[in-house]
Amino acid sequence: MKKYLLLFIITVFVMSCSKKVEVKGKITGSSSLERIEFVEASGVGTLPLVNIGLDKDGNFSGNFDAPKDGMYVINYAGRQNLIYLEGGQKVNISGNGTTFPSEYVITGDAKKNNDFLTATMKFLAEYGSKVNLGALMGGDEAAFLKGMHKVEADINKNVDDLAKKNNPSKGLLEWKKNDVKVTILNLLANYEMSHGPMSGNPSYKASKAFKDYETQLETDKEAMVKTIPLYRQYLLVKMTPDFQKYAEANSKGKTGVTTSEMFAQYLKTKKDLSQTAKDYLLAFVMAQADIHPTSPAANIDKIKKIIDSDIKDATIKSDLLKMQVAITGLKIGEAAPDVALTKQDGKAYKLSENKGKPYMVFFYASWNPYISEATVPVLKEVVNFYKSKMNFVFVNVDDTKDQFIKTSNSLLKGIQGVNVYGEGGLNSDIAKKYGVYGFKLPCFVIIDKDGKIASRSFVNLGEQELVTVLDKQTGLSAPKAQPNVQMQPQLQLDPSAMQQAPQPANPQPAPTK
């Protein structure tokens, strides 16, 4: 029997607004091959908002439009942490390459709010060590509710005291108050699910006092579902048993039904949920359950239709469609987007110049850690084998044209193909239209002789599926590689996985000094 699990760990949270954030700083002891990314930590599986390079001394600067005031993930060197940002801020961040972003110093507009958050998290860590949660969970309901009321009161008192000391923004303080309520709600949900088995009373049912307390905590549902993914987790936990029954009853005799399809149908029966809540919950389930690099074409089409028909919020809809393109690639059979590119000599170039012959588009940047040792040697072999029947276009997405010229001349010298530059690097028109992000480099897309997409996006030249597409487009037959041979390090293509904060159960901003 297929199980439909809705309990996904959500570790990040957000707020509201939309203005540009300017960030700059210095990471001592860093490498110029490393990059800094900022990701909106919304829990819906969002993509990097910006990818910033460092110079040889570790200095960096950049800006991005902040969709909301709230928590953002900083990615650096495979490590991640959280920072609270608001639109319109100018932020200075510094740290050491060996510990950043686990530890960093923040100054500028964002210091006050992050100092407040750090202090609240420090209190929670100390307070949590003194509360015997196991005893409360295993005790009778009356004692548990009394304990939860005390926990809520103690945390709120600390929040109020720290607010007087640090003077955080009004929006952050409101969010923190709701965050406390959501924390208690999740503890209540855990108690309701686990108390029966833990107490040896499988027939346990929550009392009216228990339900009234839940209702009291949910006085601001719309704000909670928009700004606190942990509240979405609470809703998913609460509806999991009911959804399981619905799925079992409505999937009998059916095959190939995705979790997203079933959950979308289920949500239509939930008249007590607002459309906003439905949008956020469905988006999260789709991002976690059914948007993956190897999703079958039929499933990709199903998910896109659900996004178009069931998601009503324009921003959520747009984010999901961008994520789908980034993860699974453009739709096979559709016309390949044609964009203006620049050759090494400064002349303009368009992908449509290849029409009449299939071609491979190879996206890369000089700072990609795998390209020189793993990708280029295999690329040479691929080009040499197929070059009589197809063209190759090497699209560089470095930060500057000068870097493009240096990189293409050194890395791709002697390899048959057209070297071109996407003006603006990862912010270029071609990167946006083909869903190219830093975590996805290097990547490859095949386009047929009629100018239509012939493959999903690949990050590994050794994938048999890619070889099959190349053979089909050229009429050639490549030698068979040994099973499971990894010709290039496999990259992580799930942005939501990359956005996990260091402390899954209790996300915290980095220590500020």
XYZ file of C-alpha atoms in Angstrom:
513
model
C 0.000 0.000 0.000
C 1.412 3.376 -1.000
C 1.864 5.773 1.876
C 1.308 9.467 1.314
C 3.494 11.229 3.831
C 2.942 14.916 4.437
C 5.304 15.400 7.374
C 8.285 17.126 5.823
C 10.894 18.847 7.952
C 10.693 22.569 7.408
C 13.543 24.546 8.804
C 13.170 28.103 7.628
C 10.783 31.024 7.788
C 9.891 34.313 6.062
C 8.014 37.572 6.276
C 6.774 40.212 3.826
C 7.979 43.046 1.534
C 9.788 43.500 -1.801
C 12.809 45.811 -2.050
C 16.447 45.601 -3.023
C 19.003 44.461 -0.448
C 22.640 45.494 -0.874
C 25.234 43.180 0.649
C 28.989 43.482 0.841
C 31.778 42.226 3.028
C 34.948 40.185 3.271
C 35.653 36.518 3.941
C 39.266 36.160 5.039
C 41.082 33.021 3.969
C 38.511 32.368 1.250
C 38.956 31.093 -2.292
C 38.040 33.066 -5.401
C 36.414 29.861 -6.675
C 33.797 30.024 -3.931
C 30.503 31.887 -4.270
C 27.966 33.342 -1.861
C 24.277 32.771 -2.503
C 21.209 34.181 -0.783
C 18.002 32.156 -0.876
C 14.569 33.163 0.333
C 13.917 30.671 3.110
C 10.233 30.146 2.421
C 10.035 26.363 2.624
C 8.421 26.074 -0.826
C 11.659 25.046 -2.535
C 12.872 28.425 -3.738
C 15.908 29.122 -5.908
C 18.965 31.330 -5.272
C 18.181 35.028 -5.584
C 21.777 35.990 -6.272
C 25.158 34.334 -6.762
C 28.069 36.585 -5.757
C 31.745 36.043 -6.489
C 34.706 36.913 -4.261
C 37.918 38.582 -5.384
C 41.385 37.277 -4.534
C 41.269 39.075 -1.166
C 37.843 37.705 -0.226
C 35.891 40.902 -0.858
C 32.390 40.637 -2.289
C 29.440 42.873 -3.092
C 26.082 42.429 -4.753
C 22.386 43.093 -4.480
C 19.076 41.330 -4.956
C 15.371 41.987 -4.701
C 14.105 40.590 -1.402
C 10.647 39.101 -2.058
C 9.809 39.338 1.640
C 11.215 40.684 4.865
C 12.368 37.668 6.827
C 14.836 34.821 7.030
C 17.250 34.087 4.202
C 19.726 31.263 3.757
C 23.372 32.097 3.093
C 25.131 29.402 1.036
C 28.929 29.288 0.949
C 31.393 26.446 0.323
C 28.720 23.809 0.865
C 27.753 25.317 4.224
C 24.601 27.206 5.123
C 23.144 29.431 7.785
C 20.357 31.930 8.304
C 20.169 35.708 8.365
C 17.208 38.049 8.827
C 16.915 40.704 6.112
C 14.483 43.436 5.130
C 14.038 45.113 1.779
C 15.974 48.344 1.337
C 18.754 47.402 3.747
C 22.495 47.836 3.272
C 24.249 44.971 5.007
C 27.895 44.323 5.824
C 28.918 40.721 6.494
C 32.370 39.423 7.349
C 33.802 36.129 8.469
C 36.540 33.550 8.118
C 36.616 31.112 5.218
C 36.966 28.118 7.534
C 33.838 28.879 9.587
C 31.663 31.148 7.423
C 28.665 31.218 7.411
C 28.348 29.164 10.610
C 29.854 32.228 12.252
C 29.878 35.741 10.895
C 29.929 39.368 11.977
C 27.082 41.548 10.754
C 26.962 45.339 10.782
C 24.824 47.896 9.051
C 21.047 48.015 8.787
C 20.462 44.342 9.652
C 22.473 44.231 12.888
C 19.671 45.251 15.260
C 17.194 42.603 14.109
C 19.774 39.828 13.966
C 21.050 40.676 17.437
C 17.468 40.350 18.689
C 16.971 36.990 16.975
C 20.288 35.652 18.212
C 19.369 36.607 21.764
C 15.945 34.921 21.530
C 17.506 31.736 20.180
C 20.143 31.735 22.905
C 17.389 31.970 25.511
C 15.441 29.139 23.870
C 18.501 26.889 23.881
C 19.108 27.508 27.581
C 15.425 27.363 28.506
C 14.832 24.191 26.525
C 17.551 22.377 28.428
C 15.661 23.035 31.663
C 12.222 21.867 30.498
C 11.553 18.148 30.878
C 9.579 17.816 27.673
C 9.599 14.024 27.856
C 7.842 14.097 31.211
C 5.249 16.558 29.904
C 4.607 14.438 26.812
C 4.182 11.308 28.893
C 2.065 12.947 31.590
C -1.676 13.492 31.769
C -3.291 16.081 29.546
C -4.080 18.609 32.277
C -0.451 18.703 33.419
C 0.737 18.954 29.811
C -1.547 21.910 29.045
C -0.464 23.663 32.234
C 3.147 23.136 31.226
C 2.546 24.485 27.714
C 0.860 27.620 29.047
C 3.892 28.224 31.261
C 6.334 27.635 28.391
C 4.405 30.076 26.208
C 4.327 32.713 28.952
C 8.046 32.326 29.741
C 9.116 32.624 26.097
C 6.858 35.616 25.474
C 8.243 37.388 28.529
C 11.756 36.893 27.206
C 10.708 38.175 23.771
C 9.208 41.301 25.350
C 12.293 41.909 27.493
C 14.645 41.512 24.529
C 12.444 43.732 22.368
C 12.846 46.560 24.887
C 16.606 46.052 24.855
C 17.206 45.560 21.104
C 14.291 47.488 19.570
C 13.641 45.135 16.602
C 11.400 46.156 13.718
C 7.635 45.925 14.206
C 7.342 43.256 11.525
C 9.976 41.051 13.144
C 8.402 41.373 16.587
C 4.982 40.408 15.205
C 6.543 37.444 13.429
C 8.327 36.341 16.601
C 5.076 36.416 18.586
C 3.446 34.183 15.974
C 6.534 31.977 15.922
C 6.063 31.291 19.637
C 2.447 30.285 19.008
C 3.478 27.975 16.176
C 6.104 26.343 18.382
C 3.431 25.544 20.976
C 1.013 24.326 18.278
C 3.564 21.811 17.045
C 4.147 20.560 20.577
C 0.388 20.142 20.963
C 0.215 18.200 17.695
C 3.057 15.922 18.792
C 1.337 15.294 22.125
C -1.982 14.468 20.483
C -0.334 11.960 18.132
C 2.043 10.339 20.605
C 0.283 10.465 23.968
C -1.901 7.427 23.339
C 0.981 5.041 22.535
C 3.282 6.592 25.164
C 0.701 6.375 27.955
C -0.658 2.961 27.029
C -4.046 4.505 26.279
C -4.597 4.054 22.509
C -8.148 5.413 22.775
C -6.945 8.838 23.979
C -8.801 11.798 22.459
C -7.911 15.441 23.021
C -10.285 17.279 25.361
C -12.253 20.466 24.709
C -9.702 22.430 26.739
C -6.965 21.082 24.463
C -8.873 22.065 21.305
C -9.743 25.481 22.727
C -6.057 26.145 23.379
C -5.246 25.268 19.761
C -7.951 27.653 18.548
C -6.627 30.397 20.813
C -3.152 30.000 19.315
C -4.439 30.134 15.723
C -5.895 33.629 15.840
C -3.692 34.831 12.957
C -3.820 31.888 10.542
C -3.253 33.836 7.326
C -0.109 35.547 8.587
C 1.189 32.271 9.990
C 0.735 30.285 6.791
C 2.357 33.051 4.732
C 5.333 33.708 6.984
C 6.067 30.583 9.030
C 6.633 27.271 7.221
C 6.625 25.518 10.599
C 2.912 26.365 10.734
C 2.478 24.698 7.358
C 4.168 21.658 8.859
C 1.657 21.769 11.702
C -1.241 21.820 9.226
C 0.255 18.919 7.266
C 0.733 16.890 10.430
C -2.859 17.495 11.467
C -4.309 16.459 8.111
C -2.037 13.464 7.421
C -4.347 10.758 8.885
C -7.353 12.127 7.005
C -5.386 12.468 3.780
C -4.084 8.919 4.115
C -7.644 7.608 4.276
C -8.681 9.782 1.329
C -5.729 8.631 -0.781
C -6.332 4.958 -0.061
C -10.015 5.264 -0.952
C -9.448 7.261 -4.139
C -6.393 5.511 -5.570
C -7.850 2.006 -5.801
C -7.447 0.598 -9.297
C -5.404 3.600 -10.441
C -1.753 3.623 -11.482
C 0.706 6.434 -12.019
C -1.084 8.825 -9.669
C 1.354 11.337 -8.197
C 1.233 12.524 -4.606
C 0.635 16.057 -5.887
C -2.393 14.985 -7.933
C -3.951 13.194 -4.996
C -3.202 16.011 -2.567
C -4.632 18.633 -4.949
C -7.870 16.632 -5.160
C -7.934 16.233 -1.392
C -7.533 19.974 -0.795
C -10.677 20.633 -2.822
C -12.638 18.822 -0.101
C -11.202 21.028 2.663
C -13.696 23.874 2.844
C -12.223 25.126 6.132
C -8.852 25.964 4.556
C -8.271 29.340 2.916
C -7.019 29.460 -0.665
C -3.782 30.962 0.638
C -3.197 27.949 2.885
C -4.043 25.561 0.047
C -1.551 27.291 -2.258
C 1.314 27.093 0.231
C 0.607 23.497 1.260
C 0.192 22.218 -2.292
C 3.304 24.079 -3.440
C 5.388 22.526 -0.699
C 4.109 19.005 -1.388
C 4.813 19.402 -5.113
C 8.323 20.738 -4.518
C 9.189 17.906 -2.155
C 7.361 14.977 -3.739
C 7.186 15.392 -7.503
C 9.642 17.946 -8.900
C 12.861 15.998 -9.441
C 15.557 15.862 -12.172
C 14.503 12.406 -13.376
C 10.735 12.957 -13.281
C 9.058 11.271 -16.287
C 7.791 13.654 -18.969
C 4.199 12.634 -18.209
C 4.618 13.603 -14.549
C 6.244 16.909 -15.483
C 3.207 17.769 -17.598
C 0.840 16.721 -14.802
C 2.599 18.921 -12.261
C 2.626 21.917 -14.599
C -1.120 21.556 -15.159
C -1.724 21.416 -11.400
C 0.402 24.535 -10.915
C -1.561 26.350 -13.619
C -5.004 25.273 -12.437
C -4.802 24.888 -8.658
C -2.248 27.454 -7.474
C -3.968 30.843 -7.399
C -1.246 33.021 -5.866
C 0.731 34.557 -8.748
C 4.059 34.631 -6.888
C 3.839 31.020 -5.724
C 2.801 29.942 -9.222
C 5.752 31.778 -10.786
C 8.242 30.378 -8.249
C 7.069 26.807 -8.832
C 7.265 27.121 -12.617
C 10.806 28.530 -12.355
C 11.772 25.709 -10.033
C 10.344 23.109 -12.398
C 12.394 24.475 -15.311
C 15.538 24.648 -13.158
C 15.152 21.066 -11.937
C 13.671 19.208 -14.913
C 14.593 21.505 -17.800
C 12.490 23.028 -20.550
C 9.683 20.953 -22.019
C 10.879 18.488 -24.630
C 9.401 19.265 -28.038
C 8.959 22.987 -27.462
C 10.928 25.586 -29.412
C 14.262 26.350 -27.773
C 14.396 29.964 -26.514
C 16.581 32.071 -28.777
C 18.676 34.714 -27.063
C 21.385 37.192 -27.969
C 24.895 36.013 -27.084
C 28.372 37.423 -27.675
C 31.348 35.683 -29.286
C 34.956 36.214 -28.219
C 35.489 38.794 -30.962
C 32.477 40.796 -29.789
C 30.189 39.748 -32.624
C 26.578 38.824 -31.875
C 25.478 35.207 -31.983
C 22.136 33.422 -31.731
C 21.390 29.779 -31.024
C 19.039 29.734 -34.012
C 22.102 29.892 -36.282
C 22.373 26.139 -35.689
C 18.964 25.350 -37.150
C 19.172 22.472 -39.589
C 21.587 20.511 -37.411
C 21.216 19.202 -33.846
C 23.427 20.808 -31.236
C 24.444 20.618 -27.598
C 24.408 23.705 -25.379
C 27.015 23.501 -22.617
C 26.663 25.980 -19.712
C 29.732 26.559 -17.541
C 31.708 29.074 -15.461
C 35.352 29.314 -14.444
C 34.550 28.981 -10.736
C 32.781 25.638 -11.114
C 34.846 23.150 -9.071
C 34.467 20.175 -11.420
C 34.893 21.644 -14.852
C 38.642 21.413 -15.537
C 39.333 18.017 -13.993
C 36.106 16.120 -14.656
C 34.009 17.826 -17.314
C 36.423 19.036 -19.992
C 38.227 15.699 -20.569
C 34.888 13.924 -21.079
C 33.558 16.813 -23.181
C 36.511 16.420 -25.559
C 35.623 12.771 -26.102
C 31.944 13.567 -26.674
C 32.719 16.351 -29.153
C 35.238 14.261 -31.072
C 32.767 11.395 -31.429
C 29.670 13.390 -32.456
C 31.119 16.503 -34.159
C 30.493 15.218 -37.689
C 26.742 15.085 -37.050
C 26.028 17.888 -34.580
C 27.220 21.289 -33.401
C 28.385 22.365 -29.961
C 27.769 25.734 -28.309
C 29.729 26.537 -25.153
C 27.897 29.213 -23.131
C 29.967 30.913 -20.441
C 28.159 32.528 -17.485
C 31.087 34.127 -15.668
C 30.629 37.577 -14.123
C 32.515 39.481 -16.844
C 33.328 39.178 -20.527
C 37.051 39.392 -19.756
C 36.777 36.341 -17.527
C 34.823 34.561 -20.278
C 37.618 35.161 -22.790
C 40.301 33.938 -20.367
C 38.303 30.872 -19.353
C 37.213 29.810 -22.825
C 40.741 30.213 -24.193
C 42.304 28.154 -21.418
C 39.689 25.461 -20.767
C 38.167 24.866 -24.196
C 41.115 25.505 -26.492
C 41.195 22.974 -29.314
C 37.652 21.678 -28.719
C 35.416 22.144 -31.758
C 32.489 24.410 -30.981
C 31.311 28.005 -30.702
C 32.400 29.923 -27.597
C 29.849 32.543 -26.525
C 29.079 34.660 -23.489
C 25.783 35.339 -21.749
C 26.017 39.016 -20.830
C 25.467 39.289 -17.085
C 26.510 35.733 -16.262
C 23.905 33.991 -14.118
C 21.703 37.081 -14.502
C 21.838 36.827 -18.295
C 18.803 36.306 -20.471
C 19.921 32.822 -21.487
C 20.514 31.711 -17.881
C 17.034 32.844 -16.893
C 15.289 31.274 -19.886
C 17.086 27.939 -19.516
C 16.837 27.825 -15.712
C 20.595 27.891 -15.111
C 21.780 28.467 -11.529
C 25.109 28.071 -9.772
C 24.149 24.740 -8.182
C 23.398 23.361 -11.646
C 26.737 24.049 -13.339
C 28.011 22.602 -15.533
C 24.918 21.460 -17.418
C 23.982 20.312 -20.899
C 20.873 20.567 -23.079
C 20.326 18.960 -26.486
C 18.384 20.799 -29.200
C 17.267 19.048 -32.381
C 17.767 20.137 -36.003
C 14.401 21.923 -35.992
C 15.375 24.084 -33.028
C 13.261 22.207 -30.482
C 14.273 21.003 -27.031
C 15.312 17.348 -27.326
C 16.356 16.561 -23.747
C 16.031 17.534 -20.132
C 18.933 19.315 -18.455
C 21.845 17.027 -17.603
C 24.714 17.663 -15.204
C 26.643 14.503 -16.024
C 27.992 13.643 -19.469
C 28.183 10.014 -18.409
C 24.426 9.554 -17.983
C 23.129 6.838 -20.286
C 19.966 8.822 -20.976
C 22.063 11.663 -22.404
C 24.070 9.261 -24.563
C 20.808 7.785 -25.863
C 19.575 11.254 -26.859
C 22.872 12.064 -28.600
C 22.762 8.785 -30.529
C 19.168 9.410 -31.588
C 19.852 12.955 -32.789
C 22.988 12.038 -34.742
C 22.287 8.508 -35.934
C 25.588 7.406 -34.393
C 26.087 4.770 -31.722
C 28.474 5.600 -28.907
C 30.519 2.844 -27.244
C 28.770 1.491 -24.177
C 30.207 2.697 -20.877
C 30.532 0.357 -17.934
C 27.428 0.356 -15.727
C 27.442 2.926 -12.925
C 30.623 4.599 -14.135
C 30.588 8.164 -12.822
C 32.228 10.252 -15.517
C 31.627 13.469 -13.622
C 30.771 14.136 -9.956
C 26.999 14.088 -9.557
C 25.609 17.410 -8.447
C 22.766 18.069 -6.045
C 19.844 19.408 -8.071
C 17.261 19.894 -5.336
C 17.278 23.542 -4.194
C 15.067 22.762 -1.247
C 17.643 20.273 -0.025
C 20.373 22.854 -0.464
C 18.432 25.306 1.621
C 18.327 23.194 4.738
C 19.494 25.161 7.746
C 22.190 23.665 9.983
C 19.744 22.911 12.825
C 16.743 21.101 11.256
C 14.576 21.047 14.363
C 15.219 24.576 15.570
C 16.656 27.000 12.982
C 18.851 29.750 14.347
C 20.611 32.747 12.879
C 24.376 32.673 12.948
C 26.130 34.081 15.991
C 26.896 37.753 15.525
C 29.781 39.418 17.204
